[in-house]
Amino acid sequence: MSSTAWLRPRTAAEVTMALGLPGARILAGGTDLVPNRTWELDTGTTWVGIGAVPGTREVRCDAAGRWEVGAAVTLAEVLAHPQLGRHYPLWMEAMRAVATPEIRTQATVGGNLCVDTRCRFRNQPPIWRSGLIPCFKSGGDRCYAAPASRLCVAMLVSDSAPVLMAMGAEAAVAGPFARWIALADLYSGDGDRHLTLNPGEWVRAIRLPAKPPLGAFRKWRPRATMDFPEVDVAVSVDCDEEPRVVRIVVSAVGPVPVRATSAETLLESGPWTSERLAEAADRARAAVHPYDNGQLRVWGRQRAVHGLVLDALRQVASAVVEKGAQA
Amino acid sequence: MAEALVSVTINGRRHALWGEETEVLLTVLRDRLGLTGTKNGCEVGHCGACAVWVDGLPQLACLTLLGSVADRTVTTVEGLAGWWRTLNGNDAYHPLQTAFVDNGAVQCGFCTPGMLMAGAALVRDRPGATAEAVRESLAGHLCRCTGYEQIVRAVLDVAAREEDPA
Ligand SMILES: Cc1cc2nc3c(=O)[nH]c(=O)nc-3n(C[C@H](O)[C@H](O)[C@H](O)COP(=O)(O)OP(=O)(O)OC[C@H]3O[C@@H](n4cnc5c(N)ncnc54)[C@H](O)[C@@H]3O)c2cc1C
Ligand code: SF4
Ligand code: FES
Ligand code: FES
């Protein structure tokens, strides 16, 4: 195996500079990057750690009551935090659904958002792949999952992405032009280069709203642990706004989380009767077209979208009733 | 730049290792130090056979970089009984090792080192753990042979004993 250097810059500006080196990548927990190197899926030659940069390992609450969590904070630290669980139970559910206890000890908040996309035709050992002509993501000229597509459609598998999107969270992008972006704007839609980050840019922290909306999360996968999602659904509603703000996010069906906007519009006004919830789930299902690159069949995943959205909406509806709000 | 001297305590012994900081701990343990108790089941985080303790917490050696354990403590399955003996000064094996044998929790034995490291951390940190907690702590460990029931029983046995040392 060729050698990989590991730099540990001490300031955000040094990280950005280090990312200018050829083959440079951020190394966070390494639970995605390391196995990808082992299987020769990632051939980066310089790894840039971010944990030594001030603030990246911090959790703090600003004057407006918004919590900011550094990109290098681990999932286990988030789950064990004395306050975060109380404020953001939905995010906790997604964090607990990631991988396994050992991996959550190592994996980070930033790494979970930036985790590489996956595909059944690529995330395989080198000897398996040696029998295939390379696809787009392996530097080739085709896609096995979507032969008509001109772009790689590998899946975003981050469990926290759909939930943070539904919650209206933001990400701090560090680099030459530091800025806050809505989480949805982090993903490009191309499974090969799935982040919108420009050269030298990286995620420094995330920020969660002071008053998170009510929500529900569902993850569908072959086994109840360890497996990556085959479908993720995150739903949220904010009844304090008029009309209500409804977010229905379906993920792990392509390179970006999908907003089921037609279903959202339906539920923004009017009563949430069981018929209308079922209608919303139908609309969500119609809006989502999983590609054939997961472990499970496309038709099953599409049916799952319907079931999970309906289930999540029912949970949110009863939470709204419990809270005494009008729905 | 990529190579460095890494000082790490493994099973109570200090080692000064010269090597790639980004080499995974799994190959360092197995190929360089001959500690082959830690198994390579999948090499990419999907099986749990390579679990060791880093500063007492279970971590997967195939995902852990040598440079990340600098000046820290690593315990492998070879060091589990030794760790237990220094604590208690009596038993030859960690009680979980004995419980695995007594409960028929070992068949081919490939998953056993990882199961032991995860299970021993649980019974240390959460005496009296429920079956659900045991299953959760072993959630990243595959066993092709036993069907898991005996393994869960062995951990529960020891967890109950640790809670109420009679
Ligand atoms: C067996 C197994 C099961 C898994 N199951 C799940 C699952 O169910 N759900 C899930 O979401 N993930 C899963 N994962 C993937 C992965 O473990 C997690 O997504 C984890 O949170 C990644 O975080 P990390 O810190 O280890 O990332 P790393 O491996 O360090 O980085 C991942 C990628 O993101 C980039 N990156 C990291 N941090 C930043 C940053 N701050 N700014 C810009 N780029 C960055 C890296 O360059 C790299 O390309 C699983 C992995 C394994 C091995
Ligand atoms: S989605 Fe297509 S291009 Fe992308 S990894 Fe899979 S087969 Fe390759
Ligand atoms: S070898 Fe590390 S988890 Fe399988
Ligand atoms: S005993 Fe054979 S894999 Fe568990």
XYZ file of C-alpha atoms and ligand atoms in Angstrom:
562
model
C 0.000 0.000 0.000
C 1.289 3.427 -0.877
C 1.918 5.710 2.030
C -0.515 8.264 3.380
C 0.676 11.348 5.248
C -1.255 12.678 8.230
C -1.147 16.394 8.963
C -2.631 17.958 12.090
C -2.916 21.699 11.503
C -3.704 23.908 14.510
C -5.759 26.634 12.838
C -8.617 26.736 10.355
C -6.444 28.638 7.871
C -3.778 25.930 8.030
C -6.414 23.260 7.349
C -7.503 25.151 4.264
C -3.899 25.448 3.119
C -3.222 21.761 3.741
C -6.285 20.883 1.642
C -4.456 22.472 -1.269
C -1.882 19.656 -1.286
C -2.402 17.024 -3.976
C -4.702 14.174 -2.896
C -5.600 15.903 0.375
C -8.664 14.812 2.372
C -10.073 15.679 5.771
C -9.553 12.838 8.236
C -12.104 13.002 11.032
C -12.996 9.755 12.838
C -11.770 7.772 9.848
C -14.569 5.198 10.048
C -15.418 5.882 6.412
C -12.109 7.101 5.008
C -9.956 4.303 6.470
C -12.001 1.355 5.131
C -12.328 3.172 1.800
C -8.533 3.309 1.584
C -8.310 -0.357 2.593
C -10.537 -1.285 -0.340
C -8.744 1.173 -2.639
C -11.910 3.229 -3.065
C -10.177 6.334 -1.798
C -6.671 6.998 -2.996
C -5.983 10.258 -1.165
C -2.331 10.616 -0.164
C -2.544 13.348 2.483
C -4.952 13.213 5.378
C -5.700 16.432 7.208
C -6.917 16.119 10.813
C -9.151 18.898 12.154
C -9.388 17.980 15.864
C -6.554 20.339 16.865
C -8.346 23.408 15.458
C -9.933 25.430 18.283
C -13.704 24.946 18.506
C -13.941 21.782 16.416
C -14.323 19.625 19.517
C -16.650 21.997 21.372
C -20.371 21.968 22.117
C -21.823 25.327 23.105
C -25.031 27.324 23.232
C -25.124 30.888 21.881
C -27.030 33.844 23.339
C -30.024 33.092 21.095
C -30.275 29.553 22.518
C -28.925 27.837 19.409
C -26.543 24.956 20.017
C -23.364 24.789 17.986
C -21.530 21.483 17.744
C -17.969 21.248 16.405
C -17.375 18.976 13.411
C -14.871 16.777 15.283
C -17.184 15.999 18.224
C -17.878 12.257 18.181
C -21.316 10.698 17.899
C -20.796 9.018 21.284
C -20.042 12.416 22.831
C -23.200 13.882 21.313
C -25.254 10.980 22.663
C -23.711 11.308 26.144
C -24.058 15.105 26.298
C -26.140 16.239 29.302
C -28.175 18.886 27.386
C -28.280 17.993 23.679
C -30.535 14.970 24.187
C -33.201 17.043 25.903
C -33.227 19.746 23.230
C -32.835 17.598 20.135
C -34.329 14.121 20.683
C -34.836 13.676 16.936
C -31.155 14.176 16.161
C -30.288 11.714 18.945
C -32.477 9.077 17.316
C -30.562 9.457 14.068
C -27.192 9.385 15.858
C -28.119 6.176 17.678
C -29.086 4.605 14.349
C -25.604 5.123 12.862
C -23.421 2.016 12.576
C -22.411 0.319 15.866
C -21.321 1.365 19.381
C -17.611 0.989 18.554
C -17.941 3.072 15.398
C -19.941 5.774 17.190
C -17.064 6.126 19.668
C -14.809 7.162 16.787
C -17.118 8.720 14.170
C -17.716 12.479 14.143
C -20.572 14.879 13.484
C -18.812 16.394 10.451
C -17.752 13.012 9.102
C -21.317 11.779 9.306
C -22.531 14.654 7.142
C -19.670 14.351 4.636
C -19.513 10.537 4.562
C -18.876 9.287 1.027
C -21.816 8.044 -1.022
C -22.288 4.296 -1.472
C -23.330 1.931 -4.223
C -23.634 -1.844 -4.520
C -21.539 -1.769 -7.692
C -18.629 0.029 -6.064
C -18.453 -0.565 -2.322
C -16.931 -3.998 -2.818
C -13.440 -5.432 -2.325
C -10.924 -4.728 -5.127
C -11.026 -8.302 -6.406
C -14.804 -8.091 -6.864
C -14.493 -4.807 -8.720
C -11.705 -6.083 -10.943
C -14.362 -7.910 -12.971
C -16.210 -4.688 -13.874
C -15.359 -1.967 -16.358
C -14.976 1.141 -14.179
C -18.080 3.276 -13.635
C -18.155 7.095 -13.315
C -17.161 7.085 -9.669
C -14.202 4.820 -10.413
C -13.016 7.085 -13.213
C -14.900 5.291 -16.001
C -17.640 6.215 -18.455
C -20.803 4.460 -17.301
C -23.192 3.892 -14.461
C -24.420 0.392 -13.664
C -27.150 1.573 -11.317
C -28.666 4.063 -13.764
C -27.403 3.274 -17.285
C -29.160 6.317 -18.795
C -27.634 8.717 -16.288
C -24.700 10.988 -17.109
C -23.892 11.336 -13.432
C -23.099 8.895 -10.656
C -26.215 8.302 -8.552
C -24.560 6.664 -5.526
C -26.556 7.091 -2.315
C -26.028 9.522 0.485
C -26.098 7.262 3.558
C -25.771 9.868 6.288
C -28.516 9.316 8.858
C -28.028 12.736 10.372
C -28.398 14.648 7.078
C -32.154 14.144 6.587
C -32.873 14.785 10.259
C -30.802 17.955 10.436
C -32.452 19.136 7.219
C -35.898 18.536 8.680
C -34.855 20.440 11.801
C -33.602 23.413 9.783
C -29.980 23.069 10.930
C -27.060 24.894 9.320
C -23.434 24.022 8.645
C -20.434 26.328 9.079
C -18.196 26.102 6.032
C -14.573 27.078 6.709
C -12.231 28.138 3.939
C -11.330 31.268 1.990
C -14.976 32.397 2.215
C -16.259 31.207 5.580
C -20.062 31.125 5.767
C -23.131 29.397 7.183
C -25.215 27.332 4.771
C -28.531 25.521 5.083
C -27.785 21.839 5.337
C -29.559 21.063 2.058
C -27.003 23.242 0.284
C -24.151 20.933 1.312
C -25.099 18.277 -1.252
C -24.484 18.621 -4.973
C -26.605 15.885 -6.528
C -23.609 14.135 -8.151
C -22.786 10.884 -6.348
C -19.140 11.146 -7.379
C -18.463 14.627 -5.954
C -21.373 14.693 -3.583
C -20.540 17.838 -1.594
C -20.830 21.411 -2.837
C -17.644 22.385 -0.968
C -15.094 24.225 -3.095
C -11.382 23.393 -2.986
C -9.991 24.215 0.463
C -13.426 24.250 2.098
C -14.509 22.020 4.933
C -17.250 21.783 7.544
C -16.235 23.401 10.851
C -19.440 23.014 12.897
C -23.203 22.664 12.751
C -25.810 24.901 14.342
C -29.188 23.724 15.582
C -32.267 25.941 15.974
C -33.129 27.284 19.431
C -36.692 25.989 19.088
C -36.543 22.770 17.067
C -39.790 21.693 15.388
C -41.599 18.503 16.411
C -40.420 15.619 14.305
C -40.034 11.907 13.652
C -37.291 9.767 12.092
C -37.515 6.344 10.461
C -34.650 4.238 9.111
C -35.182 1.144 6.995
C -32.397 -1.408 6.568
C -31.983 -5.190 6.361
C -30.795 -5.634 9.969
C -31.721 -3.486 12.957
C -28.069 -2.595 13.555
C -24.837 -2.002 11.644
C -26.445 -1.707 8.212
C -26.496 1.482 6.211
C -29.946 2.909 5.490
C -31.880 1.713 2.448
C -34.402 4.481 3.075
C -34.330 7.257 5.682
C -37.318 9.473 6.412
C -37.351 12.581 8.587
C -40.521 14.611 9.101
C -41.006 17.828 11.044
C -43.762 20.363 11.646
C -43.675 23.805 13.176
C -47.225 24.782 14.164
C -46.229 28.172 15.543
C -45.936 29.505 12.013
C -48.958 30.274 9.824
C -49.231 28.374 7.553
C -47.481 25.522 9.328
C -43.974 24.720 8.188
C -43.877 21.060 7.206
C -40.720 19.289 6.083
C -40.727 15.759 4.692
C -37.227 14.585 3.812
C -36.490 11.219 2.197
C -32.848 10.140 2.050
C -30.580 7.212 1.124
C -32.376 7.020 -2.226
C -29.841 9.040 -4.237
C -26.920 11.441 -3.785
C -29.056 14.136 -2.088
C -31.877 14.024 0.442
C -35.192 14.686 -1.367
C -37.870 17.065 -0.073
C -41.364 15.723 -0.810
C -42.693 19.220 -1.535
C -46.089 18.235 -2.872
C -46.788 16.239 0.293
C -45.544 19.147 2.394
C -47.903 21.585 0.652
C -50.859 19.314 1.323
C -50.196 19.311 5.059
C -49.371 22.978 5.484
C -53.026 23.830 5.977
C -56.205 21.927 6.735
C -56.742 19.136 9.229
C -54.394 16.160 9.460
C -57.034 13.448 8.998
C -55.870 9.905 8.398
C -57.005 10.210 4.749
C -54.900 13.294 4.210
C -51.869 11.713 5.896
C -52.239 8.717 3.567
C -52.533 11.082 0.605
C -49.328 12.826 1.713
C -47.527 9.474 1.953
C -48.721 8.648 -1.594
C -47.343 11.941 -2.841
C -44.014 11.356 -1.076
C -43.735 7.942 -2.647
C -44.449 9.367 -6.079
C -41.731 11.988 -5.590
C -38.976 9.499 -4.845
C -37.276 7.112 -7.262
C -34.581 5.042 -5.567
C -31.841 3.782 -7.880
C -30.951 0.122 -8.048
C -27.743 0.412 -6.055
C -28.789 -0.541 -2.529
C -28.872 -3.978 -0.939
C -32.662 -4.207 -1.228
C -34.918 -4.085 -4.276
C -36.116 -0.792 -5.724
C -39.822 -1.635 -5.486
C -39.435 -2.598 -1.839
C -37.607 0.612 -1.038
C -40.281 2.614 -2.827
C -43.008 0.903 -0.826
C -40.942 1.569 2.282
C -40.969 5.301 1.515
C -44.763 5.214 1.682
C -44.883 3.197 4.900
C -42.183 5.172 6.674
C -43.581 8.578 5.740
C -47.063 7.563 6.896
C -45.713 6.135 10.124
C -43.593 9.207 10.819
C -46.477 11.571 10.026
C -48.758 9.701 12.434
C -46.157 10.030 15.174
C -45.798 13.749 14.544
C -49.590 14.186 14.433
C -50.017 12.635 17.855
C -47.076 14.644 19.225
C -48.809 17.790 17.997
C -52.055 16.767 19.693
C -50.178 16.026 22.904
C -48.583 19.420 22.797
C -52.080 20.884 22.653
C -51.534 22.657 19.365
C -54.050 22.733 16.522
C -53.385 20.398 13.628
C 6.620 12.841 6.983
C 4.361 9.833 6.978
C 6.586 7.769 9.278
C 7.029 8.489 12.950
C 8.014 6.982 16.262
C 4.852 6.049 18.123
C 4.970 5.175 21.778
C 2.065 3.041 22.961
C 1.365 0.740 25.904
C 0.006 -2.590 24.722
C -1.187 -5.106 27.308
C 0.827 -3.347 30.001
C 4.098 -3.181 28.021
C 5.504 0.003 26.541
C 6.372 -0.228 22.862
C 8.200 2.317 20.744
C 7.101 1.590 17.186
C 8.613 3.174 14.111
C 6.166 3.188 11.248
C 3.468 4.786 9.143
C 1.157 6.753 11.418
C -1.716 5.906 9.100
C -1.157 2.145 9.230
C -4.143 0.469 10.880
C -3.663 -0.925 14.366
C -4.944 -4.312 13.185
C -1.910 -5.040 11.000
C 0.470 -3.535 13.554
C -0.843 -5.921 16.206
C -1.027 -9.009 14.035
C 1.829 -8.677 11.578
C 4.405 -6.739 13.554
C 3.781 -7.719 17.156
C 2.461 -11.232 16.576
C -0.651 -10.530 18.630
C -2.889 -12.644 16.407
C -5.668 -12.978 18.987
C -7.178 -9.871 17.412
C -8.843 -11.228 14.271
C -9.194 -9.797 10.805
C -12.692 -10.768 9.744
C -13.566 -8.132 7.185
C -10.888 -5.403 7.423
C -13.516 -2.656 6.955
C -15.501 -2.298 10.175
C -18.341 -4.701 9.415
C -17.705 -7.678 11.718
C -16.295 -6.656 15.110
C -13.701 -9.463 15.254
C -10.871 -6.938 15.586
C -12.223 -5.068 18.627
C -9.598 -4.029 21.183
C -9.659 -1.472 23.985
C -8.122 1.926 23.477
C -7.840 3.593 26.879
C -10.381 1.041 28.069
C -13.039 1.644 25.406
C -13.817 -0.895 22.670
C -12.649 0.259 19.265
C -12.176 -1.528 15.944
C -8.497 -2.103 15.204
C -9.159 -2.158 11.449
C -10.428 1.444 11.610
C -7.925 2.721 14.180
C -4.721 4.359 13.000
C -1.408 3.719 14.716
C -0.880 7.469 15.087
C -4.165 7.809 16.959
C -3.017 5.531 19.792
C 0.219 7.435 20.470
C 0.814 7.734 24.223
C -2.332 5.731 24.917
C -3.126 2.268 26.237
C -4.245 -0.625 24.071
C -5.591 -3.878 25.495
C -6.067 -6.889 23.235
C -7.682 -10.211 24.052
C -4.225 -11.514 25.000
C -4.088 -8.867 27.720
C -7.630 -9.242 29.049
C -6.805 -11.869 31.688
C -3.697 -9.932 32.708
C -5.739 -6.769 33.160
C -8.217 -8.677 35.300
C -5.460 -10.260 37.399
C -3.828 -6.926 38.167
C -7.202 -5.695 39.359
C -8.087 -8.696 41.469
C -4.964 -10.748 41.975
C -6.847 -14.044 41.868
C -8.400 -15.580 38.778
C -6.308 -16.879 35.867
C -8.889 -15.750 33.282
C -11.340 -12.912 33.063
C -14.670 -14.319 34.315
C -16.200 -13.625 30.917
C -13.656 -15.932 29.283
C -14.688 -18.719 31.660
C -18.370 -17.895 31.162
C -17.967 -18.187 27.376
C -16.648 -21.731 27.836
C -19.276 -22.666 30.414
C -22.126 -21.361 28.250
C -20.970 -22.896 24.978
C -20.487 -19.399 23.557
C -17.425 -20.452 21.539
C -17.609 -22.614 18.444
C -15.073 -21.768 15.744
C -13.866 -18.950 18.008
C -13.244 -16.362 15.320
C -15.657 -13.789 16.733
C -14.712 -14.562 20.344
C -11.874 -12.048 20.874
C -14.047 -9.153 19.685
C -17.075 -10.365 21.634
C -14.949 -10.683 24.780
C -13.523 -7.178 24.515
C -16.956 -5.616 23.946
C -18.595 -7.793 26.599
C -15.865 -7.239 29.216
C -16.149 -3.462 28.820
C -19.901 -3.711 29.327
C -19.755 -5.806 32.502
C -17.084 -3.468 33.870
C -19.069 -0.287 33.152
C -22.633 -1.511 33.628
C -22.869 -4.278 36.201
C -26.338 -5.814 36.155
C -26.828 -4.891 32.483
C -30.087 -6.095 30.927
C -30.285 -8.472 27.968
C -31.164 -5.482 25.819
C -28.040 -3.604 26.899
C -25.930 -6.685 26.190
C -27.410 -7.041 22.697
C -26.858 -3.346 22.061
C -23.203 -3.507 23.121
C -22.608 -6.524 20.861
C -24.552 -5.008 17.963
C -21.414 -4.564 15.861
C -20.221 -8.148 16.244
C -21.094 -10.952 13.860
C -21.009 -14.620 14.795
C -21.435 -17.228 12.088
C -21.725 -20.165 14.467
C -23.504 -19.792 17.779
C -26.700 -17.961 16.922
C -25.740 -15.359 19.575
C -27.978 -16.762 22.325
C -25.140 -18.425 24.249
C -22.954 -15.345 23.915
C -25.653 -13.070 25.330
C -26.222 -15.565 28.156
C -22.519 -15.643 29.030
C -22.306 -11.851 29.233
C -25.538 -11.685 31.267
C -24.160 -14.276 33.695
C -21.083 -12.217 34.417
C -22.976 -8.922 34.450
C -25.276 -10.343 37.146
C -22.313 -11.642 39.178
C -20.477 -8.318 38.945
C -23.536 -6.551 40.296
C -23.931 -8.862 43.251
C -20.565 -10.425 44.100
C -21.668 -13.254 46.400
C -19.934 -1.095 9.515
C -20.250 0.337 9.236
C -21.555 0.770 9.327
C -21.888 2.100 9.090
N -23.188 2.464 9.203
C -23.541 3.755 8.998
C -24.894 4.150 9.122
O -25.760 3.338 9.452
N -25.213 5.447 8.886
C -24.264 6.364 8.543
O -24.618 7.528 8.382
N -22.970 6.009 8.410
C -22.582 4.731 8.634
N -21.264 4.363 8.489
C -20.308 5.322 7.913
C -19.502 6.154 8.888
O -19.018 5.347 9.942
C -20.289 7.297 9.520
O -20.979 8.019 8.539
C -19.398 8.224 10.321
O -20.191 9.181 10.982
C -18.341 8.941 9.496
O -17.675 9.856 10.343
P -16.078 9.882 10.485
O -15.780 10.983 11.422
O -15.552 8.564 10.857
O -15.693 10.260 8.999
P -14.317 10.086 8.199
O -14.162 8.677 7.781
O -13.200 10.705 8.941
O -14.669 10.998 6.932
C -15.682 10.637 6.021
C -15.577 11.514 4.759
O -15.965 12.844 5.044
C -14.898 13.759 4.852
N -14.949 14.658 6.002
C -14.934 14.283 7.318
N -15.077 15.350 8.113
C -15.192 16.429 7.306
C -15.362 17.825 7.540
N -15.446 18.321 8.777
N -15.429 18.658 6.469
C -15.353 18.169 5.211
N -15.191 16.856 4.921
C -15.114 15.993 5.958
C -13.646 12.912 4.789
O -12.665 13.515 3.973
C -14.166 11.616 4.212
O -14.262 11.703 2.820
C -20.880 3.032 8.749
C -19.560 2.603 8.647
C -19.232 1.281 8.880
C -17.809 0.847 8.776
S -24.159 4.915 -8.958
Fe -23.306 4.307 -10.954
S -21.449 5.568 -11.233
Fe -22.059 5.728 -9.078
S -20.851 4.144 -8.025
Fe -22.810 3.170 -8.586
S -22.497 2.236 -10.609
Fe -20.782 3.663 -10.220
S -11.911 -6.777 10.917
Fe -12.399 -4.933 11.951
S -14.553 -5.016 12.021
Fe -14.081 -6.742 10.792
S -17.993 -18.807 17.188
Fe -17.621 -18.927 15.039
S -18.026 -16.889 14.451
Fe -18.689 -16.867 16.487
